Coordinates of C-alpha atoms and ligand atoms in Angstrom, one line a residue:
M1 CA 9.5 -9.5 23.0
Q2 CA 10.8 -12.5 20.6
N3 CA 12.9 -11.4 17.8
L4 CA 11.2 -13.0 14.9
N5 CA 12.0 -13.6 11.2
T6 CA 9.8 -14.2 8.4
Y7 CA 9.5 -18.1 7.6
Y8 CA 11.1 -18.8 4.3
E9 CA 10.1 -21.8 2.2
L10 CA 12.5 -22.4 -0.6
S11 CA 10.4 -24.8 -2.4
Q12 CA 8.0 -22.1 -3.4
V13 CA 9.2 -21.0 -7.0
P14 CA 8.0 -17.7 -7.8
A15 CA 6.3 -16.9 -11.2
M16 CA 8.7 -14.6 -13.0
D17 CA 9.1 -12.9 -16.2
F18 CA 12.4 -14.8 -17.1
S19 CA 13.3 -12.3 -19.8
R20 CA 13.2 -9.7 -17.8
L21 CA 15.1 -11.5 -15.3
T22 CA 17.8 -12.2 -17.9
I23 CA 18.2 -8.8 -19.0
S24 CA 18.7 -7.1 -15.4
L25 CA 20.8 -9.8 -14.4
F26 CA 22.8 -9.2 -17.7
F27 CA 23.1 -5.2 -16.8
A28 CA 23.9 -6.1 -13.1
L29 CA 26.8 -8.4 -14.3
L30 CA 28.0 -5.3 -16.6
I31 CA 27.7 -2.8 -13.9
S32 CA 29.3 -5.0 -11.1
T33 CA 32.3 -5.4 -13.6
T34 CA 32.7 -1.6 -14.2
T35 CA 31.7 0.2 -11.2
A36 CA 31.4 -0.3 -7.3
V37 CA 28.1 -1.5 -6.7
D38 CA 26.2 0.8 -4.3
P39 CA 24.0 -1.6 -2.5
C40 CA 21.3 1.0 -2.1
A41 CA 21.3 2.5 -5.5
S42 CA 18.4 1.0 -8.0
E43 CA 18.2 0.6 -11.3
S44 CA 14.8 1.5 -13.0
D45 CA 14.0 0.7 -16.6
S46 CA 10.9 2.2 -18.8
S47 CA 7.9 3.0 -16.1
D48 CA 9.1 1.0 -13.4
L49 CA 9.7 2.6 -10.1
S50 CA 11.5 1.0 -7.3
V51 CA 9.8 0.6 -3.9
I52 CA 11.3 0.3 -0.6
P53 CA 9.7 -0.6 3.3
I54 CA 10.4 2.4 4.8
Y55 CA 12.3 1.4 7.7
S56 CA 14.7 -1.0 5.7
K57 CA 18.2 0.0 5.7
C58 CA 18.6 1.7 2.4
S59 CA 15.7 3.9 3.3
P60 CA 16.4 7.6 4.2
F61 CA 13.7 7.5 6.8
N62 CA 15.5 4.8 8.4
K63 CA 16.9 6.6 11.7
Q64 CA 17.5 3.5 13.9
T65 CA 20.7 1.6 13.3
N66 CA 19.5 -1.7 12.2
S67 CA 19.3 -3.8 15.2
G68 CA 18.2 -6.7 13.1
S69 CA 15.0 -6.9 15.0
W70 CA 12.6 -5.9 11.9
V71 CA 10.0 -7.6 13.6
N72 CA 9.7 -5.5 16.2
T73 CA 9.2 -2.7 13.7
V74 CA 6.7 -4.7 11.8
I75 CA 4.8 -5.2 15.3
N76 CA 5.3 -1.5 15.9
M77 CA 3.9 -0.7 12.4
A78 CA 0.9 -3.0 13.0
S79 CA 0.1 -1.6 16.2
K80 CA -1.1 1.8 13.9
D81 CA -3.4 -0.7 11.8
P82 CA -6.6 -0.4 14.2
D83 CA -6.4 3.6 13.4
R84 CA -6.1 2.9 9.6
V85 CA -8.9 0.4 9.6
K86 CA -10.7 2.5 11.5
Y87 CA -10.3 5.3 8.9
L88 CA -10.9 3.2 6.1
Y89 CA -14.0 1.8 7.4
S90 CA -15.2 5.2 8.1
L91 CA -14.6 6.1 4.3
A92 CA -16.5 3.1 3.5
A93 CA -19.4 3.8 5.4
Q94 CA -20.2 7.0 4.1
K95 CA -23.3 7.3 2.6
T96 CA -22.7 10.4 0.4
P97 CA -19.7 10.6 -2.4
S98 CA -16.8 12.4 -0.5
A99 CA -14.2 14.6 -1.7
P100 CA -10.5 13.0 -2.6
V101 CA -9.5 15.2 0.4
A102 CA -12.3 16.2 2.5
S103 CA -11.4 18.5 5.3
G104 CA -12.2 17.3 8.8
Q105 CA -11.2 13.9 7.7
R106 CA -8.6 11.8 9.6
V107 CA -5.7 10.5 7.3
L108 CA -3.1 8.3 9.2
N109 CA 0.3 8.0 9.3
I110 CA 0.6 4.9 6.9
A111 CA 4.3 5.4 5.6
N112 CA 4.9 1.6 4.9
Y113 CA 6.5 1.6 1.3
V114 CA 8.2 4.9 -0.2
V115 CA 8.9 5.3 -4.3
R116 CA 11.4 7.8 -5.5
V117 CA 10.3 10.2 -7.7
K118 CA 10.9 13.7 -9.5
L119 CA 8.6 16.9 -9.3
G120 CA 9.4 20.2 -11.3
T121 CA 11.7 21.2 -13.9
P122 CA 14.6 20.4 -13.5
G123 CA 13.4 17.0 -11.5
Q124 CA 13.6 17.2 -7.6
L125 CA 14.2 14.0 -5.9
L126 CA 11.6 13.6 -3.5
F127 CA 10.1 10.1 -1.3
M128 CA 6.7 9.5 -1.7
V129 CA 4.3 7.0 0.5
L130 CA 2.2 4.5 -1.6
D131 CA -1.4 4.9 -0.8
T132 CA -4.0 2.6 -2.6
S133 CA -6.6 4.0 -0.6
N134 CA -6.3 7.9 -1.4
D135 CA -6.3 9.7 -4.4
V136 CA -4.5 13.2 -4.0
A137 CA -1.1 13.5 -3.7
W138 CA 0.7 16.0 -1.5
V139 CA 4.1 17.1 -1.2
P140 CA 6.1 19.3 1.9
C141 CA 7.0 22.7 -0.1
S142 CA 9.8 25.0 0.6
G143 CA 9.1 27.5 3.5
C144 CA 6.8 25.0 5.0
T145 CA 6.4 25.8 8.5
G146 CA 6.4 22.7 10.8
C147 CA 7.5 20.4 8.0
S148 CA 10.9 18.2 8.6
S149 CA 12.4 16.6 5.8
T150 CA 13.2 17.3 2.1
T151 CA 10.7 19.9 0.7
F152 CA 10.0 20.5 -3.0
S153 CA 10.8 24.1 -4.1
P154 CA 8.4 25.6 -6.3
K155 CA 10.5 28.5 -7.1
T156 CA 13.2 26.3 -8.7
S157 CA 10.9 24.9 -11.1
T158 CA 10.0 26.4 -14.5
T159 CA 7.0 24.4 -15.1
Y160 CA 5.1 25.1 -11.8
G161 CA 1.8 26.4 -11.8
S162 CA -1.4 27.2 -8.8
L163 CA -4.6 26.2 -9.4
D164 CA -7.1 29.1 -9.4
C165 CA -10.0 28.4 -7.0
S166 CA -12.5 28.7 -9.4
M167 CA -11.3 25.6 -11.1
P168 CA -13.2 22.2 -11.2
E169 CA -10.3 20.4 -9.2
C170 CA -10.6 23.1 -6.4
T171 CA -14.0 22.0 -5.8
Q172 CA -13.3 18.2 -5.8
V173 CA -10.9 19.0 -2.8
R174 CA -13.3 21.2 -1.0
G175 CA -10.9 24.1 -1.2
L176 CA -12.0 27.3 0.5
S177 CA -14.4 29.1 -1.8
C178 CA -13.5 31.8 -3.9
P179 CA -13.8 35.3 -2.5
S180 CA -16.6 37.4 -4.1
T181 CA -14.5 39.9 -5.9
G182 CA -11.7 38.4 -8.2
S183 CA -9.8 34.8 -7.7
S184 CA -7.2 33.7 -5.7
T185 CA -5.3 30.2 -5.3
C186 CA -6.9 27.2 -4.2
F187 CA -6.2 26.8 -0.5
F188 CA -7.2 23.7 1.5
N189 CA -6.9 22.6 4.8
Q190 CA -6.5 19.1 5.9
S191 CA -7.2 17.6 9.4
Y192 CA -4.6 15.0 10.4
G193 CA -4.8 12.7 13.2
G194 CA -7.2 14.2 15.3
D195 CA -5.5 17.0 16.9
S196 CA -3.3 18.1 13.9
S197 CA -3.6 19.7 10.5
F198 CA -2.0 21.1 7.6
S199 CA -3.0 23.6 4.9
A200 CA -1.9 23.1 1.3
T201 CA -2.3 25.2 -1.9
L202 CA -3.7 22.9 -4.8
V203 CA -0.7 23.0 -7.7
R204 CA 0.1 21.8 -11.0
D205 CA 3.7 20.7 -12.2
S206 CA 5.5 18.0 -14.2
F207 CA 5.9 14.6 -12.2
H208 CA 8.6 12.2 -13.4
L209 CA 8.0 9.0 -12.8
A210 CA 10.9 6.8 -13.8
T211 CA 11.5 7.6 -17.7
D212 CA 8.1 9.3 -18.1
V213 CA 6.9 12.7 -17.5
L214 CA 3.2 13.6 -16.5
P215 CA 2.9 17.5 -17.3
N216 CA 0.8 19.3 -15.2
Y217 CA 0.2 16.7 -12.8
T218 CA -2.2 18.3 -9.9
F219 CA -1.2 17.8 -6.1
G220 CA -1.6 19.6 -2.9
C221 CA 1.5 21.5 -1.9
I222 CA 1.8 21.4 1.9
N223 CA 2.6 25.4 3.3
S224 CA 2.2 24.7 6.9
I225 CA 1.4 21.8 9.7
S226 CA 0.2 22.3 12.9
G227 CA 0.2 19.8 15.9
G228 CA 1.3 15.9 16.3
S229 CA 3.3 14.6 13.4
V230 CA 2.3 15.1 9.9
P231 CA 4.6 12.2 8.0
P232 CA 7.6 13.9 6.6
Q233 CA 7.3 12.0 3.0
G234 CA 5.1 13.0 0.5
L235 CA 2.2 11.1 -0.3
L236 CA 1.3 9.5 -3.5
G237 CA -2.4 8.6 -4.1
L238 CA -3.2 5.5 -6.2
G239 CA -6.9 5.2 -5.4
R240 CA -9.1 5.1 -8.4
G241 CA -11.0 8.2 -7.6
S242 CA -10.9 11.5 -9.8
M243 CA -7.9 13.3 -8.7
S244 CA -5.7 10.3 -8.4
L245 CA -2.6 9.7 -10.5
L246 CA -4.3 6.6 -12.3
S247 CA -7.2 9.5 -13.5
Q248 CA -4.9 12.2 -14.4
S249 CA -2.5 9.8 -16.4
V250 CA -5.0 8.0 -18.3
S251 CA -3.5 8.9 -21.9
L252 CA -0.2 7.7 -20.6
Y253 CA -1.1 4.8 -18.3
S254 CA -4.6 3.6 -19.6
G255 CA -5.8 3.2 -15.7
V256 CA -3.3 0.2 -14.9
F257 CA -0.4 -0.2 -12.6
S258 CA 0.8 -2.9 -10.6
Y259 CA 3.2 -3.3 -7.9
C260 CA 5.6 -5.8 -6.3
L261 CA 6.1 -5.0 -2.2
P262 CA 9.4 -6.5 -0.9
S263 CA 9.6 -8.2 2.5
F264 CA 9.8 -5.7 5.1
K265 CA 12.9 -7.4 5.8
S266 CA 14.0 -6.0 2.6
Y267 CA 17.0 -3.8 2.8
Y268 CA 17.0 -2.3 -1.0
F269 CA 15.2 -0.5 -3.4
S270 CA 14.2 -4.3 -4.9
G271 CA 10.2 -3.9 -5.1
S272 CA 8.6 -2.0 -8.0
L273 CA 5.7 -0.1 -9.1
K274 CA 5.1 -0.6 -13.0
L275 CA 2.9 1.8 -14.3
G276 CA 0.7 1.3 -17.6
P277 CA -0.3 -1.9 -19.4
L278 CA 3.2 -2.5 -21.0
G279 CA 5.6 -5.2 -18.9
Q280 CA 2.6 -6.3 -16.9
P281 CA 2.1 -9.8 -16.8
R282 CA 0.7 -11.6 -19.6
S283 CA -0.9 -14.7 -18.4
I284 CA -2.5 -13.6 -14.6
R285 CA -5.5 -14.9 -12.8
T286 CA -7.9 -12.0 -12.4
T287 CA -11.1 -11.1 -9.9
P288 CA -13.3 -8.3 -10.8
L289 CA -12.8 -5.2 -8.8
L290 CA -16.2 -3.8 -7.3
R291 CA -17.1 0.0 -7.3
N292 CA -18.5 1.6 -4.3
P293 CA -19.9 4.6 -5.3
H294 CA -19.9 6.0 -2.0
R295 CA -16.2 5.9 -1.6
P296 CA -14.5 5.8 -5.1
S297 CA -11.1 5.6 -4.1
L298 CA -11.1 2.2 -2.5
Y299 CA -10.3 -1.1 -4.3
Y300 CA -13.1 -3.6 -3.5
V301 CA -12.8 -7.2 -4.3
N302 CA -15.2 -10.1 -3.9
L303 CA -13.6 -12.4 -1.3
T304 CA -15.7 -15.4 -1.3
G305 CA -14.6 -17.6 1.3
L306 CA -11.0 -18.9 3.2
S307 CA -9.5 -22.0 3.5
V308 CA -7.1 -23.6 6.0
G309 CA -5.2 -26.0 4.6
R310 CA -7.7 -28.5 2.8
V311 CA -10.6 -27.0 4.9
W312 CA -12.8 -24.8 3.9
V313 CA -13.6 -22.4 6.6
P314 CA -17.4 -21.9 7.5
I315 CA -18.4 -18.5 7.3
A316 CA -21.5 -16.9 6.6
P317 CA -21.7 -15.5 3.1
E318 CA -23.5 -12.4 4.6
L319 CA -20.1 -11.8 6.5
L320 CA -18.5 -11.9 3.3
A321 CA -20.7 -9.9 1.3
F322 CA -20.1 -6.4 -0.6
D323 CA -22.4 -3.8 0.6
P324 CA -21.9 -0.1 -0.9
N325 CA -24.8 1.2 1.5
T326 CA -22.7 -0.2 4.6
G327 CA -19.4 -0.5 3.4
A328 CA -19.0 -4.2 4.1
G329 CA -16.7 -6.0 2.1
T330 CA -13.2 -6.6 1.5
I331 CA -10.3 -4.2 0.0
I332 CA -6.8 -4.5 -1.1
D333 CA -4.9 -1.9 0.8
S334 CA -1.1 -0.8 0.5
G335 CA -1.1 1.2 3.7
T336 CA -2.1 -1.5 6.7
V337 CA 0.5 -3.8 8.0
I338 CA -1.2 -7.2 8.8
T339 CA -4.4 -8.3 6.9
R340 CA -7.6 -7.8 9.3
F341 CA -10.9 -9.6 9.0
V342 CA -14.0 -8.9 10.8
V343 CA -14.1 -10.4 14.3
P344 CA -16.1 -13.7 13.4
I345 CA -14.3 -14.3 10.1
Y346 CA -11.1 -14.0 11.9
S347 CA -12.0 -16.3 15.0
A348 CA -13.2 -18.8 12.3
I349 CA -9.8 -18.8 10.5
R350 CA -8.0 -18.9 13.6
D351 CA -10.0 -21.8 15.3
E352 CA -9.4 -23.7 12.3
F353 CA -5.6 -23.0 12.4
R354 CA -5.4 -24.0 15.8
K355 CA -7.0 -27.1 15.3
Q356 CA -4.5 -28.2 12.6
V357 CA -1.4 -26.9 14.7
K358 CA -0.2 -28.3 18.1
G359 CA -0.2 -25.8 20.9
P360 CA 0.2 -24.3 23.4
F361 CA -0.6 -21.0 22.1
S362 CA 0.6 -17.5 22.9
T363 CA 0.4 -13.7 22.2
L364 CA 2.8 -11.2 20.7
G365 CA 2.0 -7.7 19.8
A366 CA -0.9 -7.8 17.5
F367 CA -0.6 -11.8 16.8
D368 CA -2.6 -14.1 19.0
T369 CA -2.0 -17.5 17.6
C370 CA 1.7 -18.0 18.2
F371 CA 3.6 -21.4 18.7
A372 CA 6.4 -23.7 18.8
A373 CA 8.3 -23.3 15.9
G374 CA 9.3 -26.9 15.5
N375 CA 5.6 -27.5 14.3
E376 CA 6.1 -25.4 11.1
G377 CA 6.4 -28.8 8.8
I378 CA 2.5 -29.2 9.5
V379 CA 1.6 -25.6 9.3
P380 CA -1.7 -25.5 6.7
T381 CA -1.5 -22.9 3.9
I382 CA -4.1 -20.3 4.1
T383 CA -6.2 -19.7 0.6
L384 CA -8.3 -16.5 -0.2
H385 CA -10.7 -17.4 -2.5
F386 CA -11.9 -14.7 -4.6
T387 CA -14.4 -14.7 -7.3
G388 CA -12.1 -16.2 -10.3
L389 CA -9.1 -16.1 -8.4
D390 CA -7.6 -18.4 -5.7
L391 CA -4.8 -16.9 -3.7
T392 CA -2.7 -19.5 -1.7
L393 CA -0.3 -17.3 0.4
P394 CA 3.2 -18.6 0.6
L395 CA 4.0 -19.4 4.3
E396 CA 6.3 -16.5 4.5
N397 CA 3.3 -14.1 3.7
S398 CA 1.0 -16.1 6.5
L399 CA 3.4 -16.4 9.4
I400 CA 5.7 -14.5 11.0
H401 CA 8.7 -16.8 12.1
S402 CA 11.4 -16.7 15.0
S403 CA 15.0 -17.4 13.8
S404 CA 15.9 -17.8 17.6
G405 CA 14.2 -21.1 17.0
S406 CA 11.3 -20.7 19.6
L407 CA 7.9 -19.1 18.1
A408 CA 6.0 -18.7 15.0
C409 CA 2.8 -16.8 14.5
L410 CA -0.1 -16.6 12.1
A411 CA 0.2 -13.0 10.7
M412 CA -3.4 -11.7 10.6
A413 CA -5.7 -10.3 13.2
A414 CA -9.0 -9.2 13.7
A415 CA -10.4 -6.0 12.9
P416 CA -10.8 -3.7 16.2
S417 CA -13.8 -4.5 17.6
N418 CA -14.5 -1.2 19.3
V419 CA -15.8 0.3 15.8
N420 CA -17.8 -2.3 14.8
S421 CA -16.2 -2.5 11.5
V422 CA -17.5 -4.5 8.4
L423 CA -14.7 -4.2 6.2
N424 CA -12.0 -6.9 5.5
V425 CA -8.3 -5.3 4.6
I426 CA -6.1 -7.5 2.5
A427 CA -2.9 -5.6 4.1
N428 CA 0.8 -5.8 3.0
L429 CA 2.7 -8.8 4.9
Q430 CA 0.0 -10.7 2.9
Q431 CA 0.8 -9.0 -0.4
Q432 CA 4.8 -9.7 -0.4
N433 CA 6.6 -10.7 -3.0
L434 CA 3.1 -10.9 -5.2
R435 CA 2.9 -9.0 -8.4
I436 CA -0.9 -7.0 -7.7
V437 CA -2.2 -5.4 -11.0
F438 CA -4.6 -2.8 -10.6
D439 CA -6.4 -2.7 -14.0
V440 CA -9.2 -0.4 -13.4
A441 CA -9.6 0.2 -17.1
N442 CA -11.3 -3.4 -17.4
S443 CA -12.3 -3.0 -13.7
R444 CA -10.0 -6.3 -12.7
L445 CA -7.4 -7.0 -10.5
G446 CA -4.6 -9.6 -11.0
I447 CA -2.2 -11.7 -8.7
A448 CA 0.8 -13.4 -9.6
R449 CA 3.7 -14.8 -7.8
E450 CA 7.0 -12.8 -8.2
L451 CA 10.2 -12.5 -5.9
C452 CA 11.2 -9.0 -5.4
N453 CA 13.3 -9.1 -2.1
Ligands
NAG1 C1 -7.1 26.8 7.2 O1 -5.7 27.1 7.9 C2 -5.5 28.3 7.7 C3 -4.1 28.3 8.4 O2 -4.1 27.3 9.7 C4 -6.6 29.2 8.6 O3 -6.0 30.5 8.7 C5 -7.8 29.2 8.2 O4 -8.9 29.5 8.6 C6 -8.2 27.7 7.9 N1 -9.7 27.4 7.3 C7 -10.2 26.8 7.5 C8 -11.8 26.4 6.7 O5 -10.2 25.7 8.5
NAG2 C1 -0.2 23.1 -18.2 O1 -1.5 23.8 -18.0 C2 -0.9 25.2 -18.5 C3 -2.4 26.1 -17.7 O2 -3.5 25.5 -18.0 C4 -1.3 25.2 -19.9 O3 -0.9 26.6 -20.1 C5 -0.1 24.8 -20.4 O4 -0.2 24.5 -21.7 C6 -0.4 22.8 -19.8 N1 1.0 22.1 -20.2 C7 0.8 21.1 -20.6 C8 2.2 20.5 -21.3 O5 -0.2 20.4 -21.2
NAG3 C1 -19.4 -12.1 -4.8 O1 -19.4 -14.0 -4.9 C2 -20.5 -14.4 -4.5 C3 -20.2 -16.1 -4.8 O2 -19.9 -16.5 -5.9 C4 -22.0 -13.8 -5.7 O3 -23.1 -15.0 -5.2 C5 -21.7 -12.7 -5.1 O4 -22.9 -12.1 -6.0 C6 -20.6 -11.9 -5.6 N1 -21.0 -10.5 -5.3 C7 -20.7 -9.5 -6.2 C8 -20.8 -8.1 -5.9 O5 -20.0 -9.7 -7.4

């Protein structure tokens, strides 16, 4: 397998908030003159939380000694995409509103980016996976049977409380119903990856996000895991449904958050999750968020077309249309690695791309359009056209490029063909080094260039 690196185009000058950059440089210099710098440490200010790719060097979940073949990691991660896309499609296609955690539903290992948070009083450090397509947060708790990593200990928190089965939140996660006499805590079971499952209690405790505290944050405390491998991290649901972080923090964050995902190659906690309207880019292009009442947690946008270089790719409008009844359309997701288009759309993009780049073309992992890297000078940019917003992908977001000099690949793929999916998913690799603002309050999504490697 080839060892690849992302293609870097130095002329792509990021849109940045220079005042903030100046301030953080100032502090970085100040700190570096007084203390030895821990390259894996991260600063955070106000409501910013640092974000790191899960398999990067400074991540506690990086078990491999870094062999430098991060692209193999990307390819391995991307090999889980078809299951993730199937899962998202199964959510999107549901005819009835589904619970934020529906028992019997498949939830997949989508651990791509993690944030550091603290839970309880005093705060206990935990790592949680960012997931924009789920609502509920869950965390492995102490005493958990089958959990493998750091757990949260409710006993040592003075602000911990469980939720009674009669509370409306319990109904929302489809907890087991209350016994006919008396009451009990809210238990729920979640099936996982087909053959595995976990059981959890719905609880609440203080949630520390950088310098902010959310008192009484409701989340699932995992008590036992059976079968397979439920991911060792907690999961932070950033969807837009009723149990998500956004919905539980409206008074604090007004339904707004953004993230900048660093490259998978990035070692450090250099990405950020910003919660609330303060500190978001002031001028940013936006596109409306579309609401699918059948699946309230997903972030749909109106993708109206695609260009390869100057060529507008011919795609039948029906293939791009948003349809809440079938789940068709395009979502932005933080848990899929490479962008997946339904087969006819992907084929049209790929064919146009191949027309403009010299072959021959070969395949590598999920990528079916790899070519001699010497041709990168003529590689066309790819533009996603949304209502009110054109996103021209920086080349590092559309190509995976060989440092050993031989190969570059178009870093996108077709949706799995065996599920007849009608959903397009804009994924991590295409979101690197962009500030993506989810403004649920005003029902819009903003995108600006920002270097956060
Ligand atoms: C939930 O899991 C527990 C423990 O594995 C089991 O005893 C219980 O029957 C399960 N309940 C449901 C509704 O699946
Ligand atoms: C948290 O919820 C508990 C139980 O409903 C309540 O007694 C307490 O006052 C709440 N705390 C805050 C800070 O809202
Ligand atoms: C998406 O954009 C197309 C083209 O501008 C428009 O016809 C369609 O109504 C839009 N769909 C939604 C749901 O806004």
